mmCIF file of C-alpha atoms in Angstrom:
data_model
loop_
_atom_site.group_PDB
_atom_site.id
_atom_site.type_symbol
_atom_site.label_atom_id
_atom_site.label_comp_id
_atom_site.label_asym_id
_atom_site.label_seq_id
_atom_site.Cartn_x
_atom_site.Cartn_y
_atom_site.Cartn_z
ATOM 1 C CA MET A 4 101.438 112.836 107.428
ATOM 2 C CA ASP A 5 99.474 109.854 108.676
ATOM 3 C CA SER A 6 100.442 109.961 112.358
ATOM 4 C CA ASN A 7 98.927 108.327 115.423
ATOM 5 C CA ILE A 8 101.140 110.601 117.500
ATOM 6 C CA LEU A 9 99.983 113.870 115.940
ATOM 7 C CA ASN A 10 96.499 112.661 115.026
ATOM 8 C CA ASP A 11 94.755 115.534 113.234
ATOM 9 C CA ASP A 12 96.719 118.309 114.963
ATOM 10 C CA GLN A 13 97.588 120.446 111.943
ATOM 11 C CA ASP A 14 99.522 122.975 114.045
ATOM 12 C CA LYS A 15 101.977 120.269 115.175
ATOM 13 C CA LYS A 16 102.287 118.918 111.639
ATOM 14 C CA ASN A 17 102.975 122.431 110.340
ATOM 15 C CA LYS A 18 105.577 122.997 113.059
ATOM 16 C CA ILE A 19 107.484 119.865 111.989
ATOM 17 C CA LYS A 20 107.328 120.985 108.341
ATOM 18 C CA GLU A 21 108.636 124.406 109.397
ATOM 19 C CA PHE A 22 111.491 122.761 111.319
ATOM 20 C CA ILE A 23 112.448 120.694 108.247
ATOM 21 C CA CYS A 24 112.274 123.309 105.508
ATOM 22 C CA HIS A 25 110.696 126.720 105.034
ATOM 23 C CA ASN A 26 110.894 126.999 101.271
ATOM 24 C CA LYS A 27 109.925 123.535 100.001
ATOM 25 C CA LYS A 28 106.878 121.354 100.006
ATOM 26 C CA VAL A 29 107.363 118.640 102.651
ATOM 27 C CA SER A 30 105.587 115.298 102.614
ATOM 28 C CA ALA A 31 106.143 112.269 104.807
ATOM 29 C CA GLU A 32 105.781 108.561 104.060
ATOM 30 C CA LEU A 33 105.327 106.294 107.097
ATOM 31 C CA LYS A 34 107.837 103.428 107.139
ATOM 32 C CA TYR A 35 107.591 102.183 110.745
ATOM 33 C CA ARG A 36 105.109 102.428 113.592
ATOM 34 C CA LEU A 37 105.849 100.769 116.950
ATOM 35 C CA THR A 38 102.245 99.756 117.652
ATOM 36 C CA LYS A 39 101.823 98.286 114.163
ATOM 37 C CA ASP A 40 105.234 96.815 113.361
ATOM 38 C CA GLY A 41 106.449 95.757 116.810
ATOM 39 C CA ALA A 42 109.273 96.846 119.072
ATOM 40 C CA ASP A 43 112.085 94.578 117.820
ATOM 41 C CA PHE A 44 115.260 96.398 116.746
ATOM 42 C CA ASN A 45 115.654 94.056 113.765
ATOM 43 C CA THR A 46 112.218 95.092 112.485
ATOM 44 C CA PHE A 47 113.122 98.747 112.838
ATOM 45 C CA HIS A 48 116.290 98.215 110.809
ATOM 46 C CA LYS A 49 114.530 96.113 108.177
ATOM 47 C CA LEU A 50 111.934 98.845 107.586
ATOM 48 C CA CYS A 51 113.997 101.992 108.196
ATOM 49 C CA ASP A 52 117.604 101.495 107.135
ATOM 50 C CA ASN A 53 118.964 103.235 104.035
ATOM 51 C CA ILE A 54 116.170 105.833 103.925
ATOM 52 C CA SER A 55 117.092 109.476 103.513
ATOM 53 C CA PRO A 56 116.087 112.039 104.565
ATOM 54 C CA ASN A 57 114.105 110.746 107.528
ATOM 55 C CA LEU A 58 112.156 111.792 110.596
ATOM 56 C CA LEU A 59 111.884 109.936 113.901
ATOM 57 C CA LEU A 60 108.787 110.900 115.931
ATOM 58 C CA ILE A 61 108.339 109.763 119.555
ATOM 59 C CA LYS A 62 105.542 110.064 122.112
ATOM 60 C CA ASP A 63 106.613 109.071 125.603
ATOM 61 C CA ASP A 64 104.563 107.692 128.477
ATOM 62 C CA LYS A 65 103.915 111.236 129.759
ATOM 63 C CA ASP A 66 102.623 112.492 126.375
ATOM 64 C CA ASN A 67 105.762 114.445 125.455
ATOM 65 C CA ILE A 68 106.206 114.555 121.685
ATOM 66 C CA PHE A 69 109.699 114.925 120.276
ATOM 67 C CA GLY A 70 112.043 113.469 117.712
ATOM 68 C CA GLY A 71 114.858 113.942 115.262
ATOM 69 C CA TYR A 72 115.548 114.543 111.594
ATOM 70 C CA THR A 73 118.572 113.589 109.525
ATOM 71 C CA LYS A 74 119.636 113.429 105.897
ATOM 72 C CA VAL A 75 121.941 110.466 106.546
ATOM 73 C CA THR A 76 120.698 106.887 106.670
ATOM 74 C CA TRP A 77 120.410 104.510 109.590
ATOM 75 C CA GLU A 78 122.184 101.172 109.245
ATOM 76 C CA LYS A 79 122.298 97.866 111.091
ATOM 77 C CA ARG A 80 126.027 98.074 111.669
ATOM 78 C CA ASP A 81 128.150 99.900 114.198
ATOM 79 C CA CYS A 82 129.154 103.256 112.720
ATOM 80 C CA GLN A 83 129.043 106.978 113.323
ATOM 81 C CA LYS A 84 127.930 109.657 110.872
ATOM 82 C CA ILE A 85 128.130 113.421 110.610
ATOM 83 C CA ASP A 86 125.125 115.417 109.410
ATOM 84 C CA PRO A 87 125.333 119.147 110.181
ATOM 85 C CA ASP A 88 121.758 119.520 108.878
ATOM 86 C CA CYS A 89 120.232 117.114 111.382
ATOM 87 C CA PHE A 90 118.254 118.372 114.344
ATOM 88 C CA LEU A 91 116.173 117.302 117.310
ATOM 89 C CA PHE A 92 112.898 118.895 118.304
ATOM 90 C CA SER A 93 110.308 119.043 121.049
ATOM 91 C CA LEU A 94 106.736 119.879 120.118
ATOM 92 C CA ASN A 95 105.784 120.319 123.785
ATOM 93 C CA LYS A 96 108.557 122.891 124.225
ATOM 94 C CA ASN A 97 108.099 124.240 120.672
ATOM 95 C CA LYS A 98 111.874 124.068 120.149
ATOM 96 C CA LYS A 99 114.287 122.924 117.490
ATOM 97 C CA TYR A 100 117.758 121.849 118.615
ATOM 98 C CA CYS A 101 120.605 122.016 116.095
ATOM 99 C CA PRO A 102 124.049 120.508 116.612
ATOM 100 C CA LYS A 103 126.337 122.676 118.701
ATOM 101 C CA HIS A 104 129.318 121.503 116.635
ATOM 102 C CA ASN A 105 129.241 120.595 112.942
ATOM 103 C CA ASP A 106 132.402 118.487 112.970
ATOM 104 C CA TYR A 107 131.276 115.953 115.598
ATOM 105 C CA THR A 108 129.456 112.702 115.073
ATOM 106 C CA HIS A 109 125.710 113.341 115.164
ATOM 107 C CA ILE A 110 124.262 109.933 114.342
ATOM 108 C CA TYR A 111 125.175 106.585 115.882
ATOM 109 C CA CYS A 112 124.129 103.394 114.127
ATOM 110 C CA TYR A 113 124.276 100.116 116.017
ATOM 111 C CA SER A 114 123.897 96.534 114.852
ATOM 112 C CA LYS A 115 122.095 95.461 118.041
ATOM 113 C CA TYR A 116 120.131 98.611 118.900
ATOM 114 C CA GLY A 117 117.893 101.271 117.442
ATOM 115 C CA PRO A 118 118.725 104.826 116.347
ATOM 116 C CA TRP A 119 120.842 107.190 118.448
ATOM 117 C CA PHE A 120 121.249 110.924 118.034
ATOM 118 C CA TRP A 121 124.518 112.126 119.558
ATOM 119 C CA GLY A 122 125.299 109.638 122.255
ATOM 120 C CA GLY A 123 121.927 109.666 123.953
ATOM 121 C CA ASP A 124 120.199 112.962 123.304
ATOM 122 C CA ILE A 125 117.711 110.468 121.877
ATOM 123 C CA GLY A 126 118.620 106.796 121.973
ATOM 124 C CA PHE A 127 117.136 103.323 121.804
ATOM 125 C CA GLN A 128 119.496 100.876 123.481
ATOM 126 C CA GLY A 129 117.278 99.067 125.980
ATOM 127 C CA LYS A 130 115.582 95.775 125.272
ATOM 128 C CA ASN A 131 113.656 97.133 122.250
ATOM 129 C CA MET A 132 112.052 100.193 120.633
ATOM 130 C CA SER A 133 109.611 100.609 123.542
ATOM 131 C CA LEU A 134 112.375 102.053 125.753
ATOM 132 C CA CYS A 135 114.079 105.353 125.003
ATOM 133 C CA ILE A 136 116.609 107.600 126.694
ATOM 134 C CA SER A 137 117.153 111.348 126.470
ATOM 135 C CA CYS A 138 120.329 112.231 128.356
ATOM 136 C CA GLY A 139 120.378 115.926 127.597
ATOM 137 C CA THR A 140 124.175 116.040 127.662
ATOM 138 C CA GLY A 141 125.154 115.493 124.051
ATOM 139 C CA ASP A 142 125.840 117.663 121.045
ATOM 140 C CA PHE A 143 122.270 119.006 120.782
ATOM 141 C CA LEU A 144 120.783 119.373 124.247
ATOM 142 C CA ASP A 145 121.348 120.667 127.727
ATOM 143 C CA GLU A 146 118.041 119.157 128.865
ATOM 144 C CA SER A 147 116.049 115.982 128.414
ATOM 145 C CA LEU A 148 113.405 115.961 125.676
ATOM 146 C CA SER A 149 111.209 113.926 127.998
ATOM 147 C CA THR A 150 109.918 115.147 131.350
ATOM 148 C CA ASN A 151 111.541 112.032 132.802
ATOM 149 C CA ASN A 152 114.868 112.647 134.508
ATOM 150 C CA ALA A 153 117.735 113.097 132.072
ATOM 151 C CA GLY A 154 119.771 109.958 131.633
ATOM 152 C CA ASN A 155 117.003 107.565 132.630
ATOM 153 C CA TYR A 156 115.247 105.188 130.277
ATOM 154 C CA PHE A 157 111.519 105.732 129.901
ATOM 155 C CA ASN A 158 108.664 103.955 128.170
ATOM 156 C CA VAL A 159 107.255 105.249 124.936
ATOM 157 C CA LYS A 160 103.659 104.993 123.775
ATOM 158 C CA GLU A 161 104.479 105.315 120.104
ATOM 159 C CA VAL A 162 107.411 105.642 117.725
ATOM 160 C CA GLU A 163 106.984 106.543 114.071
ATOM 161 C CA PHE A 164 109.616 106.744 111.354
ATOM 162 C CA TYR A 165 109.049 108.616 108.093
ATOM 163 C CA LYS A 166 110.802 109.017 104.784
ATOM 164 C CA ILE A 167 110.716 112.739 104.076
ATOM 165 C CA ASN A 168 110.135 114.023 100.542
ATOM 166 C CA LEU A 169 111.097 117.594 99.676
ATOM 167 C CA GLU A 170 109.821 119.289 96.540
ATOM 168 C CA ASN A 171 110.117 122.810 95.201
ATOM 169 C CA TYR A 172 106.918 124.824 95.093
#
């Protein structure tokens, strides 16, 4: 995993691999990086739509590292998707958050915004991909993934999006 967020921290990389799958070889192919590709939502969609499975990795302005994983694809159209295998995670808290309910919508795709996991547990709906929100009130969380107050937008230092490849050993 070629990550500016994780740098050479093998423990954090291993933790993400453990979150994704215990019994398969996991590799990640970078498709989008905020500081390289820009913050425009259209660019995100151009580079990241229709990729499955995928991992969204975020580093906020207070150095919290968190993100989400899903097997469904993001799209530049308004729709909702169910993926009982998706999850959110916090590397700072060393926690994986699975959906509380498998029959609810877990992924929100928007034509004018970036990716959303369950109504704002992680969401990009500000002016571009440099602003994020973690409400901590959705289907995954009872707390914000950022140390910023739940429900408030915050700046991010970096966002990375990966296509995940799973192979049997």
